[in-house]
Amino acid sequence: MKRIFFSLQALAILLGAAGCHDALLNMEPESILTTTNYFRSSSEVNKAVIGIYSNLQARRMSDYVLMEAPSDNLYMSTNSPIAGAGDIDGLTVTPDNNVVAGFWESNYAGIYRANQVLLNIDKPTDYTGNAKNQFIGEAKFMRALFYFDMVRAFGAVPLVTTQISIEEARNQRRASVDDVYNLIISDLKDAVDKLPLAAAMEKGRASKGAATALLGKVYIYRKDYANAKDLLNKAANDFGYNLVPNFATMWNPATEDNSEIIFTMKYVESVNGQTLSTAFIPNGGVYNIVERGVETALPSWSLNKLYVAGDKRKANTITDLVVSPTAPNDPPVFYPYVSKFANKHLYNTSGLDIPVIRYADVLLLQAEALYNTNDKAGALTALNKVRERAFGDASHNYTAADIAAPADFLDKLLLERQLELAFEGERWFDLVRTGKFLTVMTKEERLYVPANNAAQTVTLTPQSYMAVFPVPQRQIDQYNPGVMDQNEGYKK
């Protein structure tokens, strides 16, 4: 079921409300839709809530540039048309970077839409059943998710929850990281209380299980392992989520709605499709997948070599190609591409959904919470559930000896998260939150050359300030002088 996203191209300019049959028959000019004459009914609130999702839906297909390219999973191709992506990849990003600025603006557009729903939620009088609470829960879940992405990417950011004037906005200072997280946690707690179970929701909308899982993840980032354990145990055990037996099930439009998906962004080919499936495809296309690709980025050898024989995830994550030489004495070139999202589709309009939270992620976070609350046996069980699905049996399971020391456990956990969640927007933030980016990202092996049995290695110089991205300069310029300060390390 992908009904809730069919009409997202008909968004109202201000509110992001999807069109409907009644609106087509009784058209009201978009220019006069305001918060005064909108939100008149439960139906209009519902459309405005759908408009919140559309911001993440549009952003999600390019998240890899900010969340994967700075890591050792992916590197930007010389063919990439994305201005500024190379600087993110090379850890040389500046405040003028367009990708970073676009990420900031997209999140605040989503936050604005969520705020509008919450500020106007009491206007309609025709709510039935649990509809009002559901809409509040969805808006708070999405606002929390946007702020979670913002605080992870930028650290301290402006905290806006009410309607403010332009002049007030120009004087809005950055809230502390603690204050941002306090809002995120408060919003998610309310979302857990108010949201229905997934069975009562349309596919693609937030549910009680999704809010529970996200709140558990937030606590992991806060290193509040006791609360994380409670929430992640519930997410893992109380909502009927399970690992699907075959890893490939999640990357096929015919089976993408399954027991492992907790929250996902939905797409419809040719109607409201995503570009991610095309982005990683080689320029010449791939037979029976798509006629041509964009080849924006390539999987690194640093990641590729970590998949061992028998790991079934490899085939649905990276496809290894060997390109024939163009000159008689040249060696063949090893040229892999990301195939996790490579379903059969029309150019730049795939209908494959892009997961945001799935059960494997929850299990690995649960393992982290359990280990850090002195339940090593439980952590091992959760970790090995993911491992067993990858290999089809217990032959590659970790043992207690493998995770005897905290450093050993962290290495195994991050490896499993890297292999399982590659290209899903987790790797860079995992490296940052554990401090590992300072050592892992000193070099990256990129293109492997079989003839030399070696990879082209790029040397990088990660610095502690790179744990966050710069505040976009074009944002700073809109504020009154001295109001918006720049992150350390990026000041001119």
Short mmCIF file of N, CA and C in Angstrom, two decimals, residues 241-305:
data_model
loop_
_atom_site.label_atom_id
_atom_site.label_comp_id
_atom_site.label_asym_id
_atom_site.label_seq_id
_atom_site.Cartn_x
_atom_site.Cartn_y
_atom_site.Cartn_z
N TYR A 241 7.99 -7.38 15.20
CA TYR A 241 9.02 -7.24 14.16
C TYR A 241 9.96 -8.45 14.20
N ASN A 242 10.45 -8.82 13.05
CA ASN A 242 11.36 -9.97 12.94
C ASN A 242 12.32 -9.75 11.77
N LEU A 243 13.46 -10.43 11.83
CA LEU A 243 14.33 -10.49 10.66
C LEU A 243 13.69 -11.37 9.61
N VAL A 244 13.63 -10.91 8.38
CA VAL A 244 13.17 -11.78 7.31
C VAL A 244 14.30 -12.77 7.01
N PRO A 245 13.98 -14.02 6.68
CA PRO A 245 15.03 -15.02 6.49
C PRO A 245 16.04 -14.65 5.41
N ASN A 246 15.57 -14.01 4.35
CA ASN A 246 16.43 -13.70 3.21
C ASN A 246 16.69 -12.20 3.15
N PHE A 247 17.95 -11.79 3.26
CA PHE A 247 18.33 -10.38 3.23
C PHE A 247 17.81 -9.68 1.99
N ALA A 248 17.73 -10.40 0.87
CA ALA A 248 17.31 -9.80 -0.40
C ALA A 248 15.85 -9.36 -0.38
N THR A 249 15.06 -9.90 0.54
CA THR A 249 13.64 -9.58 0.60
C THR A 249 13.39 -8.08 0.74
N MET A 250 14.27 -7.41 1.47
CA MET A 250 14.05 -5.98 1.74
C MET A 250 14.33 -5.09 0.54
N TRP A 251 15.04 -5.62 -0.45
CA TRP A 251 15.48 -4.78 -1.57
C TRP A 251 14.77 -5.15 -2.85
N ASN A 252 13.52 -5.61 -2.70
CA ASN A 252 12.67 -5.98 -3.82
C ASN A 252 11.32 -5.32 -3.62
N PRO A 253 10.86 -4.49 -4.56
CA PRO A 253 9.57 -3.81 -4.37
C PRO A 253 8.41 -4.76 -4.10
N ALA A 254 8.51 -5.99 -4.58
CA ALA A 254 7.41 -6.94 -4.38
C ALA A 254 7.32 -7.43 -2.94
N THR A 255 8.42 -7.32 -2.18
CA THR A 255 8.44 -7.85 -0.82
C THR A 255 8.95 -6.81 0.20
N GLU A 256 8.94 -5.54 -0.18
CA GLU A 256 9.53 -4.51 0.68
C GLU A 256 8.70 -4.21 1.93
N ASP A 257 7.41 -4.52 1.90
CA ASP A 257 6.58 -4.38 3.10
C ASP A 257 6.64 -5.70 3.85
N ASN A 258 7.50 -5.78 4.83
CA ASN A 258 7.72 -7.04 5.53
C ASN A 258 7.95 -6.80 7.01
N SER A 259 8.15 -7.87 7.76
CA SER A 259 8.21 -7.80 9.22
C SER A 259 9.45 -7.10 9.74
N GLU A 260 10.44 -6.85 8.89
CA GLU A 260 11.66 -6.20 9.35
C GLU A 260 11.59 -4.68 9.27
N ILE A 261 10.69 -4.17 8.46
CA ILE A 261 10.60 -2.72 8.26
C ILE A 261 9.81 -2.08 9.40
N ILE A 262 10.45 -1.16 10.09
CA ILE A 262 9.81 -0.45 11.21
C ILE A 262 9.33 0.93 10.76
N PHE A 263 10.14 1.61 9.99
CA PHE A 263 9.74 2.89 9.41
C PHE A 263 10.50 3.08 8.11
N THR A 264 9.79 3.45 7.06
CA THR A 264 10.41 3.54 5.74
C THR A 264 9.82 4.71 4.96
N MET A 265 10.57 5.19 3.99
CA MET A 265 10.05 6.17 3.04
C MET A 265 9.60 5.42 1.80
N LYS A 266 8.37 5.67 1.38
CA LYS A 266 7.76 4.93 0.30
C LYS A 266 7.80 5.74 -1.01
N TYR A 267 7.94 5.01 -2.10
CA TYR A 267 8.04 5.62 -3.42
C TYR A 267 7.24 4.79 -4.43
N VAL A 268 6.81 5.46 -5.49
CA VAL A 268 6.06 4.81 -6.56
C VAL A 268 6.72 5.16 -7.88
N GLU A 269 7.18 4.16 -8.60
CA GLU A 269 7.87 4.40 -9.87
C GLU A 269 7.01 5.22 -10.82
N SER A 270 7.62 6.22 -11.44
CA SER A 270 7.01 7.09 -12.45
C SER A 270 5.98 8.06 -11.88
N VAL A 271 5.49 7.81 -10.67
CA VAL A 271 4.52 8.70 -10.04
C VAL A 271 5.21 9.57 -9.00
N ASN A 272 5.91 8.94 -8.12
CA ASN A 272 6.66 9.64 -7.08
C ASN A 272 7.88 8.80 -6.74
N GLY A 273 8.74 8.58 -7.73
CA GLY A 273 9.86 7.67 -7.58
C GLY A 273 11.07 8.33 -6.95
N GLN A 274 12.01 7.48 -6.53
CA GLN A 274 13.25 7.98 -5.95
C GLN A 274 14.40 7.81 -6.94
N THR A 275 15.44 8.62 -6.75
CA THR A 275 16.59 8.62 -7.67
C THR A 275 17.76 7.79 -7.16
N LEU A 276 17.68 7.30 -5.93
CA LEU A 276 18.81 6.59 -5.33
C LEU A 276 19.17 5.33 -6.12
N SER A 277 18.17 4.61 -6.59
CA SER A 277 18.44 3.37 -7.32
C SER A 277 19.26 3.62 -8.58
N THR A 278 19.10 4.78 -9.19
CA THR A 278 19.86 5.13 -10.39
C THR A 278 21.21 5.73 -10.05
N ALA A 279 21.29 6.41 -8.90
CA ALA A 279 22.49 7.19 -8.56
C ALA A 279 23.76 6.35 -8.53
N PHE A 280 23.67 5.11 -8.05
CA PHE A 280 24.85 4.28 -7.90
C PHE A 280 25.16 3.42 -9.12
N ILE A 281 24.27 3.40 -10.10
CA ILE A 281 24.44 2.54 -11.27
C ILE A 281 25.53 3.10 -12.19
N PRO A 282 26.40 2.23 -12.76
CA PRO A 282 27.40 2.71 -13.72
C PRO A 282 26.76 3.48 -14.87
N ASN A 283 27.53 4.38 -15.45
CA ASN A 283 27.01 5.24 -16.52
C ASN A 283 26.34 4.47 -17.64
N GLY A 284 26.90 3.34 -17.99
CA GLY A 284 26.36 2.55 -19.10
C GLY A 284 25.14 1.75 -18.77
N GLY A 285 24.68 1.83 -17.50
CA GLY A 285 23.51 1.08 -17.10
C GLY A 285 23.85 -0.36 -16.75
N VAL A 286 22.86 -1.09 -16.31
CA VAL A 286 23.02 -2.51 -15.96
C VAL A 286 21.86 -3.26 -16.59
N TYR A 287 22.17 -4.32 -17.31
CA TYR A 287 21.15 -5.10 -18.02
C TYR A 287 20.06 -5.56 -17.06
N ASN A 288 18.83 -5.36 -17.47
CA ASN A 288 17.63 -5.78 -16.74
C ASN A 288 17.44 -5.01 -15.43
N ILE A 289 18.19 -3.92 -15.24
CA ILE A 289 18.00 -3.05 -14.08
C ILE A 289 17.55 -1.67 -14.54
N VAL A 290 18.42 -0.97 -15.28
CA VAL A 290 18.09 0.35 -15.81
C VAL A 290 19.03 0.61 -16.98
N GLU A 291 18.55 1.33 -17.97
CA GLU A 291 19.31 1.49 -19.21
C GLU A 291 20.57 2.32 -19.06
N ARG A 292 20.60 3.22 -18.11
CA ARG A 292 21.80 4.01 -17.84
C ARG A 292 21.80 4.45 -16.39
N GLY A 293 22.98 4.83 -15.90
CA GLY A 293 23.09 5.26 -14.51
C GLY A 293 23.73 6.62 -14.40
N VAL A 294 23.85 7.10 -13.17
CA VAL A 294 24.45 8.40 -12.90
C VAL A 294 25.86 8.23 -12.33
N GLU A 295 26.09 7.12 -11.64
CA GLU A 295 27.40 6.80 -11.08
C GLU A 295 27.94 7.94 -10.21
N THR A 296 27.12 8.38 -9.27
CA THR A 296 27.54 9.48 -8.40
C THR A 296 28.61 9.05 -7.41
N ALA A 297 28.56 7.79 -6.98
CA ALA A 297 29.49 7.32 -5.95
C ALA A 297 29.75 5.84 -6.13
N LEU A 298 30.86 5.38 -5.57
CA LEU A 298 31.28 3.99 -5.71
C LEU A 298 31.60 3.40 -4.34
N PRO A 299 31.38 2.10 -4.17
CA PRO A 299 31.71 1.46 -2.89
C PRO A 299 33.22 1.35 -2.73
N SER A 300 33.70 1.58 -1.54
CA SER A 300 35.14 1.54 -1.30
C SER A 300 35.63 0.10 -1.17
N TRP A 301 36.91 -0.08 -1.45
CA TRP A 301 37.53 -1.38 -1.20
C TRP A 301 37.65 -1.59 0.31
N SER A 302 37.75 -0.52 1.08
CA SER A 302 37.79 -0.63 2.54
C SER A 302 36.59 -1.42 3.05
N LEU A 303 35.42 -1.18 2.48
CA LEU A 303 34.22 -1.94 2.85
C LEU A 303 34.17 -3.28 2.13
N ASN A 304 34.39 -3.26 0.84
CA ASN A 304 34.22 -4.45 0.01
C ASN A 304 34.97 -5.65 0.56
N LYS A 305 36.19 -5.44 0.99
CA LYS A 305 37.05 -6.55 1.43
C LYS A 305 36.62 -7.15 2.77
#
